mmCIF file of N, CA and C in Angstrom:
data_model
loop_
_atom_site.group_PDB
_atom_site.id
_atom_site.type_symbol
_atom_site.label_atom_id
_atom_site.label_comp_id
_atom_site.label_asym_id
_atom_site.label_seq_id
_atom_site.Cartn_x
_atom_site.Cartn_y
_atom_site.Cartn_z
ATOM 1 N N UNK A 1 14.659 -14.448 24.002
ATOM 2 C CA UNK A 1 15.708 -13.988 23.122
ATOM 3 C C UNK A 1 15.721 -12.459 23.119
ATOM 4 N N UNK A 2 16.880 -11.871 22.994
ATOM 5 C CA UNK A 2 17.035 -10.422 23.034
ATOM 6 C C UNK A 2 16.353 -9.775 21.841
ATOM 7 N N UNK A 3 15.940 -8.557 22.051
ATOM 8 C CA UNK A 3 15.295 -7.824 20.975
ATOM 9 C C UNK A 3 16.333 -7.382 19.950
ATOM 10 N N UNK A 4 15.878 -7.263 18.736
ATOM 11 C CA UNK A 4 16.746 -6.822 17.647
ATOM 12 C C UNK A 4 16.857 -5.300 17.669
ATOM 13 N N UNK A 5 17.971 -4.792 17.227
ATOM 14 C CA UNK A 5 18.122 -3.335 17.159
ATOM 15 C C UNK A 5 17.279 -2.768 16.026
ATOM 16 N N UNK A 6 16.817 -3.624 15.133
ATOM 17 C CA UNK A 6 15.987 -3.181 14.011
ATOM 18 C C UNK A 6 14.496 -3.193 14.349
ATOM 19 N N UNK A 7 14.131 -3.748 15.488
ATOM 20 C CA UNK A 7 12.716 -3.872 15.843
ATOM 21 C C UNK A 7 11.966 -2.536 15.833
ATOM 22 N N UNK A 8 12.515 -1.455 16.429
ATOM 23 C CA UNK A 8 11.783 -0.183 16.360
ATOM 24 C C UNK A 8 11.637 0.332 14.925
ATOM 25 N N UNK A 9 12.659 0.123 14.121
ATOM 26 C CA UNK A 9 12.579 0.553 12.724
ATOM 27 C C UNK A 9 11.555 -0.266 11.953
ATOM 28 N N UNK A 10 11.484 -1.555 12.244
ATOM 29 C CA UNK A 10 10.503 -2.408 11.578
ATOM 30 C C UNK A 10 9.094 -1.948 11.947
ATOM 31 N N UNK A 11 8.873 -1.631 13.226
ATOM 32 C CA UNK A 11 7.560 -1.147 13.649
ATOM 33 C C UNK A 11 7.211 0.170 12.956
ATOM 34 N N UNK A 12 8.192 1.063 12.855
ATOM 35 C CA UNK A 12 7.979 2.344 12.196
ATOM 36 C C UNK A 12 7.665 2.151 10.718
ATOM 37 N N UNK A 13 8.418 1.294 10.062
ATOM 38 C CA UNK A 13 8.193 1.034 8.639
ATOM 39 C C UNK A 13 6.855 0.338 8.417
ATOM 40 N N UNK A 14 6.444 -0.516 9.347
ATOM 41 C CA UNK A 14 5.146 -1.183 9.251
ATOM 42 C C UNK A 14 4.020 -0.158 9.366
ATOM 43 N N UNK A 15 4.193 0.796 10.272
ATOM 44 C CA UNK A 15 3.187 1.852 10.429
ATOM 45 C C UNK A 15 3.101 2.687 9.150
ATOM 46 N N UNK A 16 4.253 3.010 8.561
ATOM 47 C CA UNK A 16 4.272 3.764 7.302
ATOM 48 C C UNK A 16 3.631 2.953 6.180
ATOM 49 N N UNK A 17 3.887 1.655 6.172
ATOM 50 C CA UNK A 17 3.282 0.778 5.165
ATOM 51 C C UNK A 17 1.765 0.744 5.316
ATOM 52 N N UNK A 18 1.283 0.636 6.537
ATOM 53 C CA UNK A 18 -0.161 0.621 6.781
ATOM 54 C C UNK A 18 -0.809 1.938 6.349
ATOM 55 N N UNK A 19 -0.130 3.049 6.639
ATOM 56 C CA UNK A 19 -0.639 4.357 6.232
ATOM 57 C C UNK A 19 -0.703 4.457 4.708
ATOM 58 N N UNK A 20 0.345 4.002 4.045
ATOM 59 C CA UNK A 20 0.376 4.029 2.581
ATOM 60 C C UNK A 20 -0.708 3.124 1.995
ATOM 61 N N UNK A 21 -0.948 1.995 2.638
ATOM 62 C CA UNK A 21 -1.987 1.081 2.158
ATOM 63 C C UNK A 21 -3.371 1.714 2.283
ATOM 64 N N UNK A 22 -3.622 2.387 3.403
ATOM 65 C CA UNK A 22 -4.907 3.068 3.579
ATOM 66 C C UNK A 22 -5.080 4.172 2.542
ATOM 67 N N UNK A 23 -4.003 4.912 2.259
ATOM 68 C CA UNK A 23 -4.073 5.972 1.251
ATOM 69 C C UNK A 23 -4.339 5.389 -0.134
ATOM 70 N N UNK A 24 -3.736 4.250 -0.435
ATOM 71 C CA UNK A 24 -3.966 3.596 -1.726
ATOM 72 C C UNK A 24 -5.413 3.120 -1.835
ATOM 73 N N UNK A 25 -5.936 2.560 -0.778
ATOM 74 C CA UNK A 25 -7.334 2.117 -0.781
ATOM 75 C C UNK A 25 -8.262 3.307 -0.993
ATOM 76 N N UNK A 26 -7.970 4.398 -0.324
ATOM 77 C CA UNK A 26 -8.763 5.611 -0.481
ATOM 78 C C UNK A 26 -8.697 6.123 -1.919
ATOM 79 N N UNK A 27 -7.498 6.111 -2.509
ATOM 80 C CA UNK A 27 -7.339 6.564 -3.896
ATOM 81 C C UNK A 27 -8.085 5.633 -4.854
ATOM 82 N N UNK A 28 -8.053 4.335 -4.587
ATOM 83 C CA UNK A 28 -8.799 3.384 -5.427
ATOM 84 C C UNK A 28 -10.301 3.639 -5.344
ATOM 85 N N UNK A 29 -10.780 3.922 -4.138
ATOM 86 C CA UNK A 29 -12.206 4.223 -3.956
ATOM 87 C C UNK A 29 -12.588 5.514 -4.670
ATOM 88 N N UNK A 30 -11.731 6.528 -4.590
ATOM 89 C CA UNK A 30 -11.998 7.789 -5.272
ATOM 90 C C UNK A 30 -12.021 7.592 -6.786
ATOM 91 N N UNK A 31 -11.131 6.766 -7.290
ATOM 92 C CA UNK A 31 -11.095 6.481 -8.724
ATOM 93 C C UNK A 31 -12.369 5.753 -9.156
ATOM 94 N N UNK A 32 -12.795 4.793 -8.374
ATOM 95 C CA UNK A 32 -14.030 4.066 -8.698
ATOM 96 C C UNK A 32 -15.232 5.011 -8.677
ATOM 97 N N UNK A 33 -15.254 5.887 -7.707
ATOM 98 C CA UNK A 33 -16.348 6.855 -7.594
ATOM 99 C C UNK A 33 -16.358 7.806 -8.797
ATOM 100 N N UNK A 34 -15.181 8.294 -9.177
ATOM 101 C CA UNK A 34 -15.094 9.207 -10.318
ATOM 102 C C UNK A 34 -15.509 8.502 -11.608
ATOM 103 N N UNK A 35 -15.127 7.265 -11.756
ATOM 104 C CA UNK A 35 -15.513 6.489 -12.939
ATOM 105 C C UNK A 35 -17.026 6.300 -12.981
ATOM 106 N N UNK A 36 -17.599 6.003 -11.831
ATOM 107 C CA UNK A 36 -19.048 5.816 -11.751
ATOM 108 C C UNK A 36 -19.790 7.114 -12.092
ATOM 109 N N UNK A 37 -19.303 8.238 -11.577
ATOM 110 C CA UNK A 37 -19.943 9.523 -11.868
ATOM 111 C C UNK A 37 -19.873 9.840 -13.356
ATOM 112 N N UNK A 38 -18.736 9.561 -13.982
ATOM 113 C CA UNK A 38 -18.586 9.818 -15.412
ATOM 114 C C UNK A 38 -19.544 8.935 -16.208
ATOM 115 N N UNK A 39 -19.622 7.666 -15.856
ATOM 116 C CA UNK A 39 -20.537 6.761 -16.557
ATOM 117 C C UNK A 39 -21.991 7.196 -16.396
ATOM 118 N N UNK A 40 -22.333 7.637 -15.193
ATOM 119 C CA UNK A 40 -23.690 8.120 -14.936
ATOM 120 C C UNK A 40 -23.983 9.361 -15.771
ATOM 121 N N UNK A 41 -23.003 10.256 -15.857
ATOM 122 C CA UNK A 41 -23.192 11.478 -16.652
ATOM 123 C C UNK A 41 -23.388 11.145 -18.126
ATOM 124 N N UNK A 42 -22.616 10.207 -18.646
ATOM 125 C CA UNK A 42 -22.798 9.784 -20.040
ATOM 126 C C UNK A 42 -24.187 9.167 -20.253
ATOM 127 N N UNK A 43 -24.613 8.362 -19.273
ATOM 128 C CA UNK A 43 -25.926 7.735 -19.386
ATOM 129 C C UNK A 43 -27.033 8.781 -19.392
ATOM 130 N N UNK A 44 -26.902 9.779 -18.520
ATOM 131 C CA UNK A 44 -27.900 10.854 -18.480
ATOM 132 C C UNK A 44 -27.911 11.629 -19.789
ATOM 133 N N UNK A 45 -26.733 11.858 -20.370
ATOM 134 C CA UNK A 45 -26.657 12.572 -21.640
ATOM 135 C C UNK A 45 -27.323 11.764 -22.753
ATOM 136 N N UNK A 46 -27.121 10.455 -22.715
ATOM 137 C CA UNK A 46 -27.717 9.629 -23.772
ATOM 138 C C UNK A 46 -29.241 9.623 -23.701
ATOM 139 N N UNK A 47 -29.793 9.912 -22.538
ATOM 140 C CA UNK A 47 -31.241 9.941 -22.383
ATOM 141 C C UNK A 47 -31.838 11.295 -22.774
ATOM 142 N N UNK A 48 -30.991 12.297 -22.958
ATOM 143 C CA UNK A 48 -31.473 13.629 -23.339
ATOM 144 C C UNK A 48 -31.583 13.718 -24.858
ATOM 145 N N UNK A 49 -32.562 14.499 -25.293
ATOM 146 C CA UNK A 49 -32.701 14.740 -26.734
ATOM 147 C C UNK A 49 -33.335 16.105 -26.958
ATOM 148 N N UNK A 50 -33.114 16.615 -28.132
ATOM 149 C CA UNK A 50 -33.723 17.894 -28.489
ATOM 150 C C UNK A 50 -35.139 17.626 -29.003
ATOM 151 N N UNK A 51 -36.065 18.485 -28.644
ATOM 152 C CA UNK A 51 -37.441 18.279 -29.133
ATOM 153 C C UNK A 51 -37.519 18.525 -30.648
ATOM 154 N N UNK A 52 -38.337 17.747 -31.314
ATOM 155 C CA UNK A 52 -38.492 17.910 -32.763
ATOM 156 C C UNK A 52 -39.614 18.867 -33.097
ATOM 157 N N UNK A 53 -40.453 19.137 -32.139
ATOM 158 C CA UNK A 53 -41.522 20.118 -32.357
ATOM 159 C C UNK A 53 -41.826 20.805 -31.033
ATOM 160 N N UNK A 54 -42.439 21.940 -31.122
ATOM 161 C CA UNK A 54 -42.754 22.694 -29.932
ATOM 162 C C UNK A 54 -42.218 24.109 -30.054
ATOM 163 N N UNK A 55 -42.184 24.824 -28.948
ATOM 164 C CA UNK A 55 -41.763 26.219 -28.974
ATOM 165 C C UNK A 55 -40.241 26.331 -28.956
ATOM 166 N N UNK A 56 -39.795 27.507 -29.332
ATOM 167 C CA UNK A 56 -38.365 27.788 -29.320
ATOM 168 C C UNK A 56 -37.843 27.768 -27.884
ATOM 169 N N UNK A 57 -38.656 28.148 -26.945
ATOM 170 C CA UNK A 57 -38.272 28.141 -25.535
ATOM 171 C C UNK A 57 -37.939 26.732 -25.056
ATOM 172 N N UNK A 58 -38.743 25.765 -25.463
ATOM 173 C CA UNK A 58 -38.471 24.378 -25.093
ATOM 174 C C UNK A 58 -37.172 23.895 -25.723
ATOM 175 N N UNK A 59 -36.963 24.283 -26.982
ATOM 176 C CA UNK A 59 -35.733 23.891 -27.681
ATOM 177 C C UNK A 59 -34.519 24.498 -26.988
ATOM 178 N N UNK A 60 -34.615 25.777 -26.645
ATOM 179 C CA UNK A 60 -33.512 26.476 -25.978
ATOM 180 C C UNK A 60 -33.239 25.852 -24.614
ATOM 181 N N UNK A 61 -34.301 25.531 -23.897
ATOM 182 C CA UNK A 61 -34.143 24.904 -22.579
ATOM 183 C C UNK A 61 -33.472 23.533 -22.706
ATOM 184 N N UNK A 62 -33.886 22.728 -23.660
ATOM 185 C CA UNK A 62 -33.293 21.404 -23.864
ATOM 186 C C UNK A 62 -31.824 21.537 -24.284
ATOM 187 N N UNK A 63 -31.528 22.500 -25.141
ATOM 188 C CA UNK A 63 -30.147 22.716 -25.578
ATOM 189 C C UNK A 63 -29.280 23.144 -24.396
ATOM 190 N N UNK A 64 -29.824 23.991 -23.512
ATOM 191 C CA UNK A 64 -29.086 24.434 -22.328
ATOM 192 C C UNK A 64 -28.822 23.256 -21.389
ATOM 193 N N UNK A 65 -29.789 22.364 -21.256
ATOM 194 C CA UNK A 65 -29.610 21.189 -20.394
ATOM 195 C C UNK A 65 -28.539 20.249 -20.974
ATOM 196 N N UNK A 66 -28.548 20.079 -22.276
ATOM 197 C CA UNK A 66 -27.533 19.233 -22.920
ATOM 198 C C UNK A 66 -26.157 19.860 -22.762
ATOM 199 N N UNK A 67 -26.093 21.172 -22.932
ATOM 200 C CA UNK A 67 -24.810 21.871 -22.757
ATOM 201 C C UNK A 67 -24.316 21.727 -21.308
ATOM 202 N N UNK A 68 -25.215 21.868 -20.351
ATOM 203 C CA UNK A 68 -24.848 21.720 -18.938
ATOM 204 C C UNK A 68 -24.361 20.291 -18.668
ATOM 205 N N UNK A 69 -24.991 19.312 -19.297
ATOM 206 C CA UNK A 69 -24.563 17.922 -19.104
ATOM 207 C C UNK A 69 -23.172 17.702 -19.703
ATOM 208 N N UNK A 70 -22.891 18.341 -20.842
ATOM 209 C CA UNK A 70 -21.547 18.250 -21.427
ATOM 210 C C UNK A 70 -20.500 18.847 -20.479
ATOM 211 N N UNK A 71 -20.852 19.953 -19.841
ATOM 212 C CA UNK A 71 -19.941 20.564 -18.869
ATOM 213 C C UNK A 71 -19.737 19.634 -17.665
ATOM 214 N N UNK A 72 -20.794 18.998 -17.236
ATOM 215 C CA UNK A 72 -20.688 18.044 -16.132
ATOM 216 C C UNK A 72 -19.762 16.897 -16.518
ATOM 217 N N UNK A 73 -19.896 16.419 -17.746
ATOM 218 C CA UNK A 73 -19.029 15.336 -18.225
ATOM 219 C C UNK A 73 -17.575 15.783 -18.234
ATOM 220 N N UNK A 74 -17.311 16.996 -18.661
ATOM 221 C CA UNK A 74 -15.926 17.507 -18.672
ATOM 222 C C UNK A 74 -15.360 17.588 -17.261
ATOM 223 N N UNK A 75 -16.195 18.054 -16.299
ATOM 224 C CA UNK A 75 -15.745 18.096 -14.906
ATOM 225 C C UNK A 75 -15.466 16.683 -14.389
ATOM 226 N N UNK A 76 -16.310 15.746 -14.755
ATOM 227 C CA UNK A 76 -16.111 14.355 -14.333
ATOM 228 C C UNK A 76 -14.834 13.783 -14.939
ATOM 229 N N UNK A 77 -14.553 14.125 -16.194
ATOM 230 C CA UNK A 77 -13.322 13.660 -16.843
ATOM 231 C C UNK A 77 -12.098 14.212 -16.115
ATOM 232 N N UNK A 78 -12.149 15.492 -15.729
ATOM 233 C CA UNK A 78 -11.032 16.091 -14.994
ATOM 234 C C UNK A 78 -10.867 15.433 -13.628
ATOM 235 N N UNK A 79 -11.980 15.169 -12.970
ATOM 236 C CA UNK A 79 -11.918 14.497 -11.663
ATOM 237 C C UNK A 79 -11.361 13.085 -11.825
ATOM 238 N N UNK A 80 -11.720 12.407 -12.910
ATOM 239 C CA UNK A 80 -11.211 11.062 -13.167
ATOM 240 C C UNK A 80 -9.705 11.094 -13.411
ATOM 241 N N UNK A 81 -9.240 12.053 -14.192
ATOM 242 C CA UNK A 81 -7.797 12.181 -14.428
ATOM 243 C C UNK A 81 -7.053 12.455 -13.130
ATOM 244 N N UNK A 82 -7.616 13.332 -12.317
ATOM 245 C CA UNK A 82 -7.001 13.645 -11.026
ATOM 246 C C UNK A 82 -6.964 12.400 -10.125
ATOM 247 N N UNK A 83 -8.045 11.642 -10.121
ATOM 248 C CA UNK A 83 -8.105 10.426 -9.294
ATOM 249 C C UNK A 83 -7.108 9.389 -9.798
ATOM 250 N N UNK A 84 -6.958 9.265 -11.122
ATOM 251 C CA UNK A 84 -5.978 8.323 -11.676
ATOM 252 C C UNK A 84 -4.559 8.731 -11.289
ATOM 253 N N UNK A 85 -4.285 10.026 -11.355
ATOM 254 C CA UNK A 85 -2.963 10.524 -10.978
ATOM 255 C C UNK A 85 -2.687 10.256 -9.501
ATOM 256 N N UNK A 86 -3.660 10.531 -8.671
ATOM 257 C CA UNK A 86 -3.499 10.297 -7.222
ATOM 258 C C UNK A 86 -3.313 8.799 -6.941
ATOM 259 N N UNK A 87 -4.062 7.959 -7.637
ATOM 260 C CA UNK A 87 -3.922 6.522 -7.435
ATOM 261 C C UNK A 87 -2.514 6.065 -7.817
ATOM 262 N N UNK A 88 -2.007 6.599 -8.919
ATOM 263 C CA UNK A 88 -0.651 6.239 -9.352
ATOM 264 C C UNK A 88 0.370 6.669 -8.294
ATOM 265 N N UNK A 89 0.221 7.877 -7.761
ATOM 266 C CA UNK A 89 1.126 8.357 -6.715
ATOM 267 C C UNK A 89 1.058 7.468 -5.477
ATOM 268 N N UNK A 90 -0.150 7.108 -5.067
ATOM 269 C CA UNK A 90 -0.318 6.295 -3.869
ATOM 270 C C UNK A 90 0.221 4.880 -4.100
ATOM 271 N N UNK A 91 0.084 4.366 -5.316
ATOM 272 C CA UNK A 91 0.619 3.040 -5.626
ATOM 273 C C UNK A 91 2.142 3.064 -5.520
ATOM 274 N N UNK A 92 2.781 4.118 -6.038
ATOM 275 C CA UNK A 92 4.235 4.237 -5.948
ATOM 276 C C UNK A 92 4.683 4.406 -4.494
ATOM 277 N N UNK A 93 3.930 5.186 -3.737
ATOM 278 C CA UNK A 93 4.246 5.376 -2.313
ATOM 279 C C UNK A 93 4.130 4.050 -1.560
ATOM 280 N N UNK A 94 3.096 3.280 -1.889
ATOM 281 C CA UNK A 94 2.909 1.981 -1.245
ATOM 282 C C UNK A 94 4.060 1.040 -1.591
ATOM 283 N N UNK A 95 4.472 1.020 -2.850
ATOM 284 C CA UNK A 95 5.587 0.156 -3.263
ATOM 285 C C UNK A 95 6.862 0.524 -2.510
ATOM 286 N N UNK A 96 7.139 1.825 -2.405
ATOM 287 C CA UNK A 96 8.341 2.277 -1.699
ATOM 288 C C UNK A 96 8.275 1.891 -0.221
ATOM 289 N N UNK A 97 7.119 2.061 0.392
ATOM 290 C CA UNK A 97 6.958 1.701 1.805
ATOM 291 C C UNK A 97 7.109 0.197 2.001
ATOM 292 N N UNK A 98 6.606 -0.581 1.057
ATOM 293 C CA UNK A 98 6.724 -2.044 1.147
ATOM 294 C C UNK A 98 8.189 -2.459 1.041
ATOM 295 N N UNK A 99 8.921 -1.843 0.138
ATOM 296 C CA UNK A 99 10.341 -2.172 -0.031
ATOM 297 C C UNK A 99 11.113 -1.823 1.239
ATOM 298 N N UNK A 100 10.867 -0.636 1.794
ATOM 299 C CA UNK A 100 11.542 -0.236 3.037
ATOM 300 C C UNK A 100 11.233 -1.217 4.167
ATOM 301 N N UNK A 101 9.971 -1.564 4.298
ATOM 302 C CA UNK A 101 9.569 -2.497 5.352
ATOM 303 C C UNK A 101 10.267 -3.843 5.174
ATOM 304 N N UNK A 102 10.250 -4.351 3.961
ATOM 305 C CA UNK A 102 10.873 -5.651 3.696
ATOM 306 C C UNK A 102 12.375 -5.622 3.966
ATOM 307 N N UNK A 103 13.035 -4.509 3.630
ATOM 308 C CA UNK A 103 14.475 -4.399 3.891
ATOM 309 C C UNK A 103 14.778 -4.523 5.382
ATOM 310 N N UNK A 104 14.079 -3.747 6.183
ATOM 311 C CA UNK A 104 14.351 -3.757 7.620
ATOM 312 C C UNK A 104 13.890 -5.062 8.267
ATOM 313 N N UNK A 105 12.820 -5.642 7.754
ATOM 314 C CA UNK A 105 12.374 -6.935 8.267
ATOM 315 C C UNK A 105 13.443 -7.993 7.974
ATOM 316 N N UNK A 106 14.018 -7.952 6.780
ATOM 317 C CA UNK A 106 15.084 -8.885 6.412
ATOM 318 C C UNK A 106 16.297 -8.705 7.324
ATOM 319 N N UNK A 107 16.674 -7.436 7.562
ATOM 320 C CA UNK A 107 17.813 -7.172 8.447
ATOM 321 C C UNK A 107 17.546 -7.684 9.861
ATOM 322 N N UNK A 108 16.323 -7.514 10.329
ATOM 323 C CA UNK A 108 15.959 -7.997 11.660
ATOM 324 C C UNK A 108 16.079 -9.522 11.722
ATOM 325 N N UNK A 109 15.570 -10.203 10.709
ATOM 326 C CA UNK A 109 15.648 -11.669 10.678
ATOM 327 C C UNK A 109 17.104 -12.116 10.623
ATOM 328 N N UNK A 110 17.924 -11.445 9.824
ATOM 329 C CA UNK A 110 19.337 -11.794 9.725
ATOM 330 C C UNK A 110 20.040 -11.627 11.066
ATOM 331 N N UNK A 111 19.721 -10.538 11.754
ATOM 332 C CA UNK A 111 20.342 -10.300 13.053
ATOM 333 C C UNK A 111 19.915 -11.359 14.067
ATOM 334 N N UNK A 112 18.657 -11.713 14.039
ATOM 335 C CA UNK A 112 18.181 -12.746 14.969
ATOM 336 C C UNK A 112 18.799 -14.105 14.638
ATOM 337 N N UNK A 113 18.952 -14.409 13.365
ATOM 338 C CA UNK A 113 19.599 -15.665 12.976
ATOM 339 C C UNK A 113 21.062 -15.688 13.434
ATOM 340 N N UNK A 114 21.735 -14.547 13.312
ATOM 341 C CA UNK A 114 23.126 -14.465 13.766
ATOM 342 C C UNK A 114 23.205 -14.659 15.282
ATOM 343 N N UNK A 115 22.278 -14.054 16.010
ATOM 344 C CA UNK A 115 22.268 -14.211 17.472
ATOM 345 C C UNK A 115 21.967 -15.662 17.844
ATOM 346 N N UNK A 116 21.060 -16.298 17.129
ATOM 347 C CA UNK A 116 20.742 -17.699 17.386
ATOM 348 C C UNK A 116 21.945 -18.596 17.096
ATOM 349 N N UNK A 117 22.628 -18.313 16.023
ATOM 350 C CA UNK A 117 23.833 -19.081 15.670
ATOM 351 C C UNK A 117 24.899 -18.916 16.751
ATOM 352 N N UNK A 118 25.045 -17.689 17.240
ATOM 353 C CA UNK A 118 26.008 -17.419 18.307
ATOM 354 C C UNK A 118 25.637 -18.204 19.571
ATOM 355 N N UNK A 119 24.357 -18.215 19.932
ATOM 356 C CA UNK A 119 23.911 -18.962 21.110
ATOM 357 C C UNK A 119 24.163 -20.462 20.938
ATOM 358 N N UNK A 120 23.903 -20.981 19.745
ATOM 359 C CA UNK A 120 24.147 -22.403 19.498
ATOM 360 C C UNK A 120 25.636 -22.728 19.610
ATOM 361 N N UNK A 121 26.470 -21.830 19.116
ATOM 362 C CA UNK A 121 27.916 -22.031 19.218
ATOM 363 C C UNK A 121 28.342 -22.026 20.683
ATOM 364 N N UNK A 122 27.835 -21.081 21.456
ATOM 365 C CA UNK A 122 28.151 -21.006 22.887
ATOM 366 C C UNK A 122 27.683 -22.273 23.600
ATOM 367 N N UNK A 123 26.494 -22.753 23.255
ATOM 368 C CA UNK A 123 25.964 -23.956 23.882
ATOM 369 C C UNK A 123 26.845 -25.165 23.538
ATOM 370 N N UNK A 124 27.268 -25.245 22.280
ATOM 371 C CA UNK A 124 28.130 -26.363 21.874
ATOM 372 C C UNK A 124 29.452 -26.324 22.634
ATOM 373 N N UNK A 125 30.026 -25.127 22.820
ATOM 374 C CA UNK A 125 31.273 -24.992 23.576
ATOM 375 C C UNK A 125 31.088 -25.424 25.016
ATOM 376 N N UNK A 126 29.960 -25.017 25.614
ATOM 377 C CA UNK A 126 29.688 -25.389 27.001
ATOM 378 C C UNK A 126 29.523 -26.900 27.132
ATOM 379 N N UNK A 127 28.831 -27.516 26.181
ATOM 380 C CA UNK A 127 28.644 -28.966 26.227
ATOM 381 C C UNK A 127 29.972 -29.693 26.045
ATOM 382 N N UNK A 128 30.822 -29.172 25.169
ATOM 383 C CA UNK A 128 32.158 -29.766 24.999
ATOM 384 C C UNK A 128 32.964 -29.660 26.293
ATOM 385 N N UNK A 129 32.870 -28.496 26.926
ATOM 386 C CA UNK A 129 33.606 -28.294 28.173
ATOM 387 C C UNK A 129 33.080 -29.228 29.268
ATOM 388 N N UNK A 130 31.779 -29.370 29.364
ATOM 389 C CA UNK A 130 31.180 -30.271 30.355
ATOM 390 C C UNK A 130 31.598 -31.704 30.055
ATOM 391 N N UNK A 131 31.591 -32.070 28.788
ATOM 392 C CA UNK A 131 32.004 -33.416 28.396
ATOM 393 C C UNK A 131 33.457 -33.671 28.744
ATOM 394 N N UNK A 132 34.315 -32.676 28.518
ATOM 395 C CA UNK A 132 35.727 -32.815 28.835
ATOM 396 C C UNK A 132 35.920 -32.952 30.345
ATOM 397 N N UNK A 133 35.215 -32.142 31.134
ATOM 398 C CA UNK A 133 35.335 -32.203 32.591
ATOM 399 C C UNK A 133 34.840 -33.561 33.112
ATOM 400 N N UNK A 134 33.751 -34.064 32.564
ATOM 401 C CA UNK A 134 33.212 -35.354 32.969
ATOM 402 C C UNK A 134 34.181 -36.470 32.622
ATOM 403 N N UNK A 135 34.793 -36.410 31.471
ATOM 404 C CA UNK A 135 35.762 -37.416 31.054
ATOM 405 C C UNK A 135 36.988 -37.419 31.971
ATOM 406 N N UNK A 136 37.480 -36.230 32.350
ATOM 407 C CA UNK A 136 38.630 -36.133 33.237
ATOM 408 C C UNK A 136 38.304 -36.724 34.607
ATOM 409 N N UNK A 137 37.066 -36.496 35.108
ATOM 410 C CA UNK A 137 36.686 -37.038 36.416
ATOM 411 C C UNK A 137 36.630 -38.557 36.360
ATOM 412 N N UNK A 138 36.098 -39.100 35.250
ATOM 413 C CA UNK A 138 36.007 -40.557 35.114
ATOM 414 C C UNK A 138 37.384 -41.171 34.967
ATOM 415 N N UNK A 139 38.303 -40.434 34.360
ATOM 416 C CA UNK A 139 39.649 -40.952 34.143
ATOM 417 C C UNK A 139 40.428 -41.028 35.448
ATOM 418 N N UNK A 140 40.098 -40.238 36.373
ATOM 419 C CA UNK A 140 40.827 -40.234 37.661
ATOM 420 C C UNK A 140 40.379 -41.328 38.500
#
């Protein structure tokens, strides 16, 4: 059967869909990683405490470590927000690519169905003509 005029477009849209899917998977992995880092940072913070006795130097050092952990948590929160935003963008890009692919795939199927219908019509006409010719020969 002849190739569809939409076949190159379908291949192109499929390639774009695959690229968008890989980007979405990457964004999902980045989001999971950022979530894990944030959870780990919270866990580390929960294990820290200020000393109840000892020198002022130890207290200052512990306070500095807690402050640094709070800063780490803030950086992790920003990275998580960025990863969520990127995931949302990639999800929308994937949806758009899927819609484009499905549109052209549908058009390709419709064109092939029309060509098949045309071939069946031509075949029916040929069979009718052969039947008519055979009938005329038998009638003579």
